[in-house]
Amino acid sequence: MEQDEHIVSFLIQCAPQRVTFLSQLLHQPPTQEVTHSEQVGKIVVVMATTCREMVSNFLNDTLHLTGVFSVNLIYHHCERASELDRNMS
């Protein structure tokens, strides 16, 4: 059975003094990448995974980190891996 690929982005709002620490903690290649952070307390994380549970676990686990105020799922795309590799012409 072919696996689905999940491409997901999150916006995390946190205490400004925790941005650097949380950005380092949440940057977990190859599945997670911090693509943007602002010292005012905002972090954007993009995740690519074949495991749907990783998406919900990330959301729940991150919400319980010290200094995190909210975690919002901004974008979620799910598609068969073979379709992502297909030529779009």
PDB file of N, CA and C in Angstrom:
ATOM      1  N   MET A   1       0.838  -1.192   0.000  1.00  0.00           N
ATOM      2  CA  MET A   1       0.000   0.000   0.000  1.00  0.00           C
ATOM      3  C   MET A   1       0.878   1.249   0.000  1.00  0.00           C
ATOM      4  N   GLU A   2       0.555   2.157  -0.872  1.00  0.00           N
ATOM      5  CA  GLU A   2       1.337   3.379  -0.995  1.00  0.00           C
ATOM      6  C   GLU A   2       1.026   4.347   0.152  1.00  0.00           C
ATOM      7  N   GLN A   3       2.070   5.022   0.635  1.00  0.00           N
ATOM      8  CA  GLN A   3       1.911   5.950   1.747  1.00  0.00           C
ATOM      9  C   GLN A   3       1.490   7.337   1.282  1.00  0.00           C
ATOM     10  N   ASP A   4       0.790   8.015   2.168  1.00  0.00           N
ATOM     11  CA  ASP A   4       0.452   9.413   1.950  1.00  0.00           C
ATOM     12  C   ASP A   4       1.582  10.286   2.472  1.00  0.00           C
ATOM     13  N   GLU A   5       1.778  11.400   1.821  1.00  0.00           N
ATOM     14  CA  GLU A   5       2.724  12.418   2.283  1.00  0.00           C
ATOM     15  C   GLU A   5       1.906  13.570   2.848  1.00  0.00           C
ATOM     16  N   HIS A   6       2.256  14.012   4.026  1.00  0.00           N
ATOM     17  CA  HIS A   6       1.593  15.141   4.670  1.00  0.00           C
ATOM     18  C   HIS A   6       2.570  16.310   4.697  1.00  0.00           C
ATOM     19  N   ILE A   7       2.143  17.430   4.167  1.00  0.00           N
ATOM     20  CA  ILE A   7       2.931  18.664   4.225  1.00  0.00           C
ATOM     21  C   ILE A   7       2.100  19.648   5.037  1.00  0.00           C
ATOM     22  N   VAL A   8       2.656  20.096   6.145  1.00  0.00           N
ATOM     23  CA  VAL A   8       1.891  20.846   7.130  1.00  0.00           C
ATOM     24  C   VAL A   8       2.704  22.052   7.602  1.00  0.00           C
ATOM     25  N   SER A   9       2.010  23.163   7.855  1.00  0.00           N
ATOM     26  CA  SER A   9       2.689  24.305   8.471  1.00  0.00           C
ATOM     27  C   SER A   9       1.912  24.730   9.711  1.00  0.00           C
ATOM     28  N   PHE A  10       2.666  25.212  10.686  1.00  0.00           N
ATOM     29  CA  PHE A  10       2.124  25.656  11.965  1.00  0.00           C
ATOM     30  C   PHE A  10       2.614  27.061  12.277  1.00  0.00           C
ATOM     31  N   LEU A  11       1.772  27.853  12.924  1.00  0.00           N
ATOM     32  CA  LEU A  11       2.183  29.130  13.496  1.00  0.00           C
ATOM     33  C   LEU A  11       2.137  28.970  15.009  1.00  0.00           C
ATOM     34  N   ILE A  12       3.273  29.210  15.635  1.00  0.00           N
ATOM     35  CA  ILE A  12       3.380  29.077  17.083  1.00  0.00           C
ATOM     36  C   ILE A  12       3.591  30.464  17.665  1.00  0.00           C
ATOM     37  N   GLN A  13       2.752  30.825  18.622  1.00  0.00           N
ATOM     38  CA  GLN A  13       2.925  32.092  19.332  1.00  0.00           C
ATOM     39  C   GLN A  13       3.430  31.762  20.726  1.00  0.00           C
ATOM     40  N   CYS A  14       4.487  32.473  21.129  1.00  0.00           N
ATOM     41  CA  CYS A  14       5.147  32.149  22.382  1.00  0.00           C
ATOM     42  C   CYS A  14       5.698  33.411  23.038  1.00  0.00           C
ATOM     43  N   ALA A  15       6.188  33.231  24.243  1.00  0.00           N
ATOM     44  CA  ALA A  15       6.832  34.331  24.950  1.00  0.00           C
ATOM     45  C   ALA A  15       8.076  34.751  24.164  1.00  0.00           C
ATOM     46  N   PRO A  16       8.270  36.051  23.952  1.00  0.00           N
ATOM     47  CA  PRO A  16       9.415  36.519  23.153  1.00  0.00           C
ATOM     48  C   PRO A  16      10.762  35.985  23.632  1.00  0.00           C
ATOM     49  N   GLN A  17      10.941  35.847  24.923  1.00  0.00           N
ATOM     50  CA  GLN A  17      12.226  35.374  25.450  1.00  0.00           C
ATOM     51  C   GLN A  17      12.453  33.876  25.180  1.00  0.00           C
ATOM     52  N   ARG A  18      11.444  33.155  24.688  1.00  0.00           N
ATOM     53  CA  ARG A  18      11.562  31.716  24.408  1.00  0.00           C
ATOM     54  C   ARG A  18      11.731  31.411  22.911  1.00  0.00           C
ATOM     55  N   VAL A  19      11.704  32.428  22.063  1.00  0.00           N
ATOM     56  CA  VAL A  19      11.753  32.209  20.614  1.00  0.00           C
ATOM     57  C   VAL A  19      13.004  31.449  20.195  1.00  0.00           C
ATOM     58  N   THR A  20      14.164  31.870  20.628  1.00  0.00           N
ATOM     59  CA  THR A  20      15.417  31.227  20.215  1.00  0.00           C
ATOM     60  C   THR A  20      15.464  29.779  20.689  1.00  0.00           C
ATOM     61  N   PHE A  21      15.151  29.546  21.956  1.00  0.00           N
ATOM     62  CA  PHE A  21      15.173  28.189  22.501  1.00  0.00           C
ATOM     63  C   PHE A  21      14.176  27.289  21.768  1.00  0.00           C
ATOM     64  N   LEU A  22      12.939  27.750  21.610  1.00  0.00           N
ATOM     65  CA  LEU A  22      11.917  26.944  20.958  1.00  0.00           C
ATOM     66  C   LEU A  22      12.238  26.695  19.486  1.00  0.00           C
ATOM     67  N   SER A  23      12.800  27.679  18.801  1.00  0.00           N
ATOM     68  CA  SER A  23      13.178  27.499  17.398  1.00  0.00           C
ATOM     69  C   SER A  23      14.206  26.383  17.258  1.00  0.00           C
ATOM     70  N   GLN A  24      15.173  26.357  18.164  1.00  0.00           N
ATOM     71  CA  GLN A  24      16.189  25.304  18.137  1.00  0.00           C
ATOM     72  C   GLN A  24      15.585  23.944  18.484  1.00  0.00           C
ATOM     73  N   LEU A  25      14.679  23.918  19.442  1.00  0.00           N
ATOM     74  CA  LEU A  25      14.040  22.680  19.863  1.00  0.00           C
ATOM     75  C   LEU A  25      13.144  22.101  18.771  1.00  0.00           C
ATOM     76  N   LEU A  26      12.419  22.953  18.071  1.00  0.00           N
ATOM     77  CA  LEU A  26      11.445  22.504  17.076  1.00  0.00           C
ATOM     78  C   LEU A  26      12.048  22.209  15.711  1.00  0.00           C
ATOM     79  N   HIS A  27      13.272  22.653  15.469  1.00  0.00           N
ATOM     80  CA  HIS A  27      13.941  22.398  14.186  1.00  0.00           C
ATOM     81  C   HIS A  27      14.515  20.975  14.240  1.00  0.00           C
ATOM     82  N   GLN A  28      13.800  20.018  13.635  1.00  0.00           N
ATOM     83  CA  GLN A  28      14.167  18.602  13.688  1.00  0.00           C
ATOM     84  C   GLN A  28      14.249  18.012  12.281  1.00  0.00           C
ATOM     85  N   PRO A  29      15.322  18.315  11.538  1.00  0.00           N
ATOM     86  CA  PRO A  29      15.437  17.748  10.194  1.00  0.00           C
ATOM     87  C   PRO A  29      15.440  16.221  10.255  1.00  0.00           C
ATOM     88  N   PRO A  30      14.945  15.515   9.257  1.00  0.00           N
ATOM     89  CA  PRO A  30      14.431  16.030   7.994  1.00  0.00           C
ATOM     90  C   PRO A  30      12.926  16.290   8.009  1.00  0.00           C
ATOM     91  N   THR A  31      12.227  16.008   9.116  1.00  0.00           N
ATOM     92  CA  THR A  31      10.764  16.124   9.088  1.00  0.00           C
ATOM     93  C   THR A  31      10.261  17.516   9.429  1.00  0.00           C
ATOM     94  N   GLN A  32      10.995  18.277  10.245  1.00  0.00           N
ATOM     95  CA  GLN A  32      10.532  19.595  10.668  1.00  0.00           C
ATOM     96  C   GLN A  32      11.588  20.650  10.389  1.00  0.00           C
ATOM     97  N   GLU A  33      11.110  21.816   9.966  1.00  0.00           N
ATOM     98  CA  GLU A  33      12.017  22.932   9.714  1.00  0.00           C
ATOM     99  C   GLU A  33      11.367  24.222  10.205  1.00  0.00           C
ATOM    100  N   VAL A  34      12.119  24.975  10.989  1.00  0.00           N
ATOM    101  CA  VAL A  34      11.664  26.309  11.377  1.00  0.00           C
ATOM    102  C   VAL A  34      11.999  27.211  10.200  1.00  0.00           C
ATOM    103  N   THR A  35      10.972  27.731   9.547  1.00  0.00           N
ATOM    104  CA  THR A  35      11.200  28.534   8.345  1.00  0.00           C
ATOM    105  C   THR A  35      11.225  30.024   8.640  1.00  0.00           C
ATOM    106  N   HIS A  36      10.697  30.411   9.792  1.00  0.00           N
ATOM    107  CA  HIS A  36      10.668  31.827  10.138  1.00  0.00           C
ATOM    108  C   HIS A  36      10.455  31.964  11.648  1.00  0.00           C
ATOM    109  N   SER A  37      11.121  32.938  12.231  1.00  0.00           N
ATOM    110  CA  SER A  37      10.853  33.270  13.630  1.00  0.00           C
ATOM    111  C   SER A  37      11.058  34.764  13.829  1.00  0.00           C
ATOM    112  N   GLU A  38      10.280  35.304  14.731  1.00  0.00           N
ATOM    113  CA  GLU A  38      10.370  36.719  15.067  1.00  0.00           C
ATOM    114  C   GLU A  38      10.509  36.841  16.571  1.00  0.00           C
ATOM    115  N   GLN A  39      11.348  37.746  16.998  1.00  0.00           N
ATOM    116  CA  GLN A  39      11.588  37.920  18.424  1.00  0.00           C
ATOM    117  C   GLN A  39      10.376  38.450  19.176  1.00  0.00           C
ATOM    118  N   VAL A  40       9.319  38.824  18.464  1.00  0.00           N
ATOM    119  CA  VAL A  40       8.089  39.259  19.137  1.00  0.00           C
ATOM    120  C   VAL A  40       7.288  38.068  19.638  1.00  0.00           C
ATOM    121  N   GLY A  41       7.705  36.839  19.280  1.00  0.00           N
ATOM    122  CA  GLY A  41       7.051  35.653  19.780  1.00  0.00           C
ATOM    123  C   GLY A  41       6.302  34.837  18.755  1.00  0.00           C
ATOM    124  N   LYS A  42       6.803  34.800  17.519  1.00  0.00           N
ATOM    125  CA  LYS A  42       6.148  34.007  16.469  1.00  0.00           C
ATOM    126  C   LYS A  42       7.158  33.091  15.796  1.00  0.00           C
ATOM    127  N   ILE A  43       6.736  31.847  15.576  1.00  0.00           N
ATOM    128  CA  ILE A  43       7.581  30.848  14.919  1.00  0.00           C
ATOM    129  C   ILE A  43       6.723  30.123  13.890  1.00  0.00           C
ATOM    130  N   VAL A  44       7.275  29.917  12.687  1.00  0.00           N
ATOM    131  CA  VAL A  44       6.600  29.131  11.660  1.00  0.00           C
ATOM    132  C   VAL A  44       7.397  27.842  11.465  1.00  0.00           C
ATOM    133  N   VAL A  45       6.703  26.712  11.554  1.00  0.00           N
ATOM    134  CA  VAL A  45       7.324  25.401  11.367  1.00  0.00           C
ATOM    135  C   VAL A  45       6.627  24.705  10.205  1.00  0.00           C
ATOM    136  N   VAL A  46       7.424  24.112   9.317  1.00  0.00           N
ATOM    137  CA  VAL A  46       6.893  23.301   8.221  1.00  0.00           C
ATOM    138  C   VAL A  46       7.312  21.862   8.479  1.00  0.00           C
ATOM    139  N   MET A  47       6.357  20.954   8.319  1.00  0.00           N
ATOM    140  CA  MET A  47       6.596  19.533   8.562  1.00  0.00           C
ATOM    141  C   MET A  47       6.238  18.737   7.321  1.00  0.00           C
ATOM    142  N   ALA A  48       7.065  17.747   7.003  1.00  0.00           N
ATOM    143  CA  ALA A  48       6.765  16.793   5.935  1.00  0.00           C
ATOM    144  C   ALA A  48       6.905  15.403   6.540  1.00  0.00           C
ATOM    145  N   THR A  49       5.839  14.625   6.476  1.00  0.00           N
ATOM    146  CA  THR A  49       5.852  13.305   7.109  1.00  0.00           C
ATOM    147  C   THR A  49       4.895  12.362   6.398  1.00  0.00           C
ATOM    148  N   THR A  50       5.121  11.081   6.572  1.00  0.00           N
ATOM    149  CA  THR A  50       4.196  10.067   6.067  1.00  0.00           C
ATOM    150  C   THR A  50       3.272   9.585   7.177  1.00  0.00           C
ATOM    151  N   CYS A  51       3.414  10.142   8.361  1.00  0.00           N
ATOM    152  CA  CYS A  51       2.661   9.687   9.525  1.00  0.00           C
ATOM    153  C   CYS A  51       1.678  10.765   9.994  1.00  0.00           C
ATOM    154  N   ARG A  52       0.399  10.509   9.810  1.00  0.00           N
ATOM    155  CA  ARG A  52      -0.630  11.472  10.205  1.00  0.00           C
ATOM    156  C   ARG A  52      -0.581  11.760  11.705  1.00  0.00           C
ATOM    157  N   GLU A  53      -0.243  10.759  12.500  1.00  0.00           N
ATOM    158  CA  GLU A  53      -0.183  10.940  13.948  1.00  0.00           C
ATOM    159  C   GLU A  53       0.906  11.924  14.359  1.00  0.00           C
ATOM    160  N   MET A  54       1.980  12.030  13.567  1.00  0.00           N
ATOM    161  CA  MET A  54       3.044  12.990  13.883  1.00  0.00           C
ATOM    162  C   MET A  54       2.514  14.416  13.875  1.00  0.00           C
ATOM    163  N   VAL A  55       1.556  14.681  13.006  1.00  0.00           N
ATOM    164  CA  VAL A  55       0.982  16.021  12.903  1.00  0.00           C
ATOM    165  C   VAL A  55       0.244  16.363  14.195  1.00  0.00           C
ATOM    166  N   SER A  56      -0.643  15.486  14.628  1.00  0.00           N
ATOM    167  CA  SER A  56      -1.393  15.771  15.860  1.00  0.00           C
ATOM    168  C   SER A  56      -0.502  15.727  17.089  1.00  0.00           C
ATOM    169  N   ASN A  57       0.476  14.823  17.117  1.00  0.00           N
ATOM    170  CA  ASN A  57       1.403  14.775  18.248  1.00  0.00           C
ATOM    171  C   ASN A  57       2.223  16.051  18.349  1.00  0.00           C
ATOM    172  N   PHE A  58       2.690  16.562  17.201  1.00  0.00           N
ATOM    173  CA  PHE A  58       3.455  17.805  17.205  1.00  0.00           C
ATOM    174  C   PHE A  58       2.615  18.939  17.776  1.00  0.00           C
ATOM    175  N   LEU A  59       1.383  19.044  17.311  1.00  0.00           N
ATOM    176  CA  LEU A  59       0.501  20.111  17.770  1.00  0.00           C
ATOM    177  C   LEU A  59       0.287  20.017  19.287  1.00  0.00           C
ATOM    178  N   ASN A  60      -0.064  18.852  19.778  1.00  0.00           N
ATOM    179  CA  ASN A  60      -0.320  18.674  21.210  1.00  0.00           C
ATOM    180  C   ASN A  60       0.938  18.842  22.058  1.00  0.00           C
ATOM    181  N   ASP A  61       2.038  18.242  21.630  1.00  0.00           N
ATOM    182  CA  ASP A  61       3.284  18.330  22.405  1.00  0.00           C
ATOM    183  C   ASP A  61       3.810  19.757  22.461  1.00  0.00           C
ATOM    184  N   THR A  62       3.745  20.464  21.345  1.00  0.00           N
ATOM    185  CA  THR A  62       4.247  21.840  21.301  1.00  0.00           C
ATOM    186  C   THR A  62       3.406  22.762  22.168  1.00  0.00           C
ATOM    187  N   LEU A  63       2.123  22.553  22.180  1.00  0.00           N
ATOM    188  CA  LEU A  63       1.227  23.379  22.984  1.00  0.00           C
ATOM    189  C   LEU A  63       1.560  23.301  24.470  1.00  0.00           C
ATOM    190  N   HIS A  64       2.138  22.205  24.911  1.00  0.00           N
ATOM    191  CA  HIS A  64       2.451  22.019  26.326  1.00  0.00           C
ATOM    192  C   HIS A  64       3.874  22.445  26.703  1.00  0.00           C
ATOM    193  N   LEU A  65       4.638  23.005  25.761  1.00  0.00           N
ATOM    194  CA  LEU A  65       5.980  23.494  26.077  1.00  0.00           C
ATOM    195  C   LEU A  65       5.888  24.810  26.845  1.00  0.00           C
ATOM    196  N   THR A  66       6.798  25.007  27.765  1.00  0.00           N
ATOM    197  CA  THR A  66       6.839  26.237  28.552  1.00  0.00           C
ATOM    198  C   THR A  66       7.019  27.447  27.654  1.00  0.00           C
ATOM    199  N   GLY A  67       6.156  28.432  27.835  1.00  0.00           N
ATOM    200  CA  GLY A  67       6.241  29.674  27.073  1.00  0.00           C
ATOM    201  C   GLY A  67       5.425  29.697  25.804  1.00  0.00           C
ATOM    202  N   VAL A  68       4.819  28.566  25.424  1.00  0.00           N
ATOM    203  CA  VAL A  68       3.997  28.515  24.220  1.00  0.00           C
ATOM    204  C   VAL A  68       2.572  28.914  24.577  1.00  0.00           C
ATOM    205  N   PHE A  69       2.038  29.894  23.853  1.00  0.00           N
ATOM    206  CA  PHE A  69       0.675  30.372  24.088  1.00  0.00           C
ATOM    207  C   PHE A  69      -0.335  29.677  23.177  1.00  0.00           C
ATOM    208  N   SER A  70       0.043  29.474  21.913  1.00  0.00           N
ATOM    209  CA  SER A  70      -0.867  28.825  20.978  1.00  0.00           C
ATOM    210  C   SER A  70      -0.091  28.160  19.851  1.00  0.00           C
ATOM    211  N   VAL A  71      -0.701  27.116  19.293  1.00  0.00           N
ATOM    212  CA  VAL A  71      -0.165  26.424  18.117  1.00  0.00           C
ATOM    213  C   VAL A  71      -1.326  26.293  17.137  1.00  0.00           C
ATOM    214  N   ASN A  72      -1.176  26.885  15.977  1.00  0.00           N
ATOM    215  CA  ASN A  72      -2.238  26.858  14.969  1.00  0.00           C
ATOM    216  C   ASN A  72      -1.760  26.143  13.720  1.00  0.00           C
ATOM    217  N   LEU A  73      -2.560  25.186  13.266  1.00  0.00           N
ATOM    218  CA  LEU A  73      -2.290  24.522  12.007  1.00  0.00           C
ATOM    219  C   LEU A  73      -2.748  25.480  10.909  1.00  0.00           C
ATOM    220  N   ILE A  74      -1.827  25.899  10.070  1.00  0.00           N
ATOM    221  CA  ILE A  74      -2.118  26.891   9.034  1.00  0.00           C
ATOM    222  C   ILE A  74      -2.428  26.222   7.694  1.00  0.00           C
ATOM    223  N   TYR A  75      -1.714  25.153   7.393  1.00  0.00           N
ATOM    224  CA  TYR A  75      -1.858  24.504   6.090  1.00  0.00           C
ATOM    225  C   TYR A  75      -1.613  23.015   6.265  1.00  0.00           C
ATOM    226  N   HIS A  76      -2.423  22.184   5.606  1.00  0.00           N
ATOM    227  CA  HIS A  76      -2.219  20.735   5.624  1.00  0.00           C
ATOM    228  C   HIS A  76      -2.591  20.188   4.255  1.00  0.00           C
ATOM    229  N   HIS A  77      -1.600  19.629   3.584  1.00  0.00           N
ATOM    230  CA  HIS A  77      -1.815  19.008   2.271  1.00  0.00           C
ATOM    231  C   HIS A  77      -1.443  17.540   2.392  1.00  0.00           C
ATOM    232  N   CYS A  78      -2.312  16.670   1.915  1.00  0.00           N
ATOM    233  CA  CYS A  78      -2.063  15.230   1.947  1.00  0.00           C
ATOM    234  C   CYS A  78      -2.243  14.670   0.542  1.00  0.00           C
ATOM    235  N   GLU A  79      -1.229  13.913   0.106  1.00  0.00           N
ATOM    236  CA  GLU A  79      -1.275  13.358  -1.253  1.00  0.00           C
ATOM    237  C   GLU A  79      -0.411  12.105  -1.300  1.00  0.00           C
ATOM    238  N   ARG A  80      -0.730  11.221  -2.207  1.00  0.00           N
ATOM    239  CA  ARG A  80       0.089  10.017  -2.409  1.00  0.00           C
ATOM    240  C   ARG A  80       1.490  10.437  -2.846  1.00  0.00           C
ATOM    241  N   ALA A  81       2.500   9.732  -2.343  1.00  0.00           N
ATOM    242  CA  ALA A  81       3.890  10.054  -2.662  1.00  0.00           C
ATOM    243  C   ALA A  81       4.143  10.036  -4.161  1.00  0.00           C
ATOM    244  N   SER A  82       3.562   9.089  -4.865  1.00  0.00           N
ATOM    245  CA  SER A  82       3.781   8.999  -6.316  1.00  0.00           C
ATOM    246  C   SER A  82       3.210  10.205  -7.041  1.00  0.00           C
ATOM    247  N   GLU A  83       2.146  10.786  -6.531  1.00  0.00           N
ATOM    248  CA  GLU A  83       1.540  11.962  -7.159  1.00  0.00           C
ATOM    249  C   GLU A  83       2.429  13.200  -6.967  1.00  0.00           C
ATOM    250  N   LEU A  84       3.124  13.275  -5.853  1.00  0.00           N
ATOM    251  CA  LEU A  84       4.020  14.414  -5.627  1.00  0.00           C
ATOM    252  C   LEU A  84       5.215  14.394  -6.557  1.00  0.00           C
ATOM    253  N   ASP A  85       5.616  13.187  -6.992  1.00  0.00           N
ATOM    254  CA  ASP A  85       6.762  13.047  -7.890  1.00  0.00           C
ATOM    255  C   ASP A  85       6.377  13.181  -9.363  1.00  0.00           C
ATOM    256  N   ARG A  86       5.087  13.240  -9.650  1.00  0.00           N
ATOM    257  CA  ARG A  86       4.588  13.293 -11.034  1.00  0.00           C
ATOM    258  C   ARG A  86       4.919  14.623 -11.695  1.00  0.00           C
ATOM    259  N   ASN A  87       5.275  14.590 -12.962  1.00  0.00           N
ATOM    260  CA  ASN A  87       5.550  15.794 -13.743  1.00  0.00           C
ATOM    261  C   ASN A  87       4.240  16.557 -13.948  1.00  0.00           C
ATOM    262  N   MET A  88       4.258  17.852 -13.742  1.00  0.00           N
ATOM    263  CA  MET A  88       3.050  18.670 -13.804  1.00  0.00           C
ATOM    264  C   MET A  88       2.769  19.241 -15.206  1.00  0.00           C
ATOM    265  N   SER A  89       3.546  18.891 -16.211  1.00  0.00           N
ATOM    266  CA  SER A  89       3.339  19.460 -17.556  1.00  0.00           C
ATOM    267  C   SER A  89       2.153  18.893 -18.266  1.00  0.00           C
TER     268      SER A  89
END
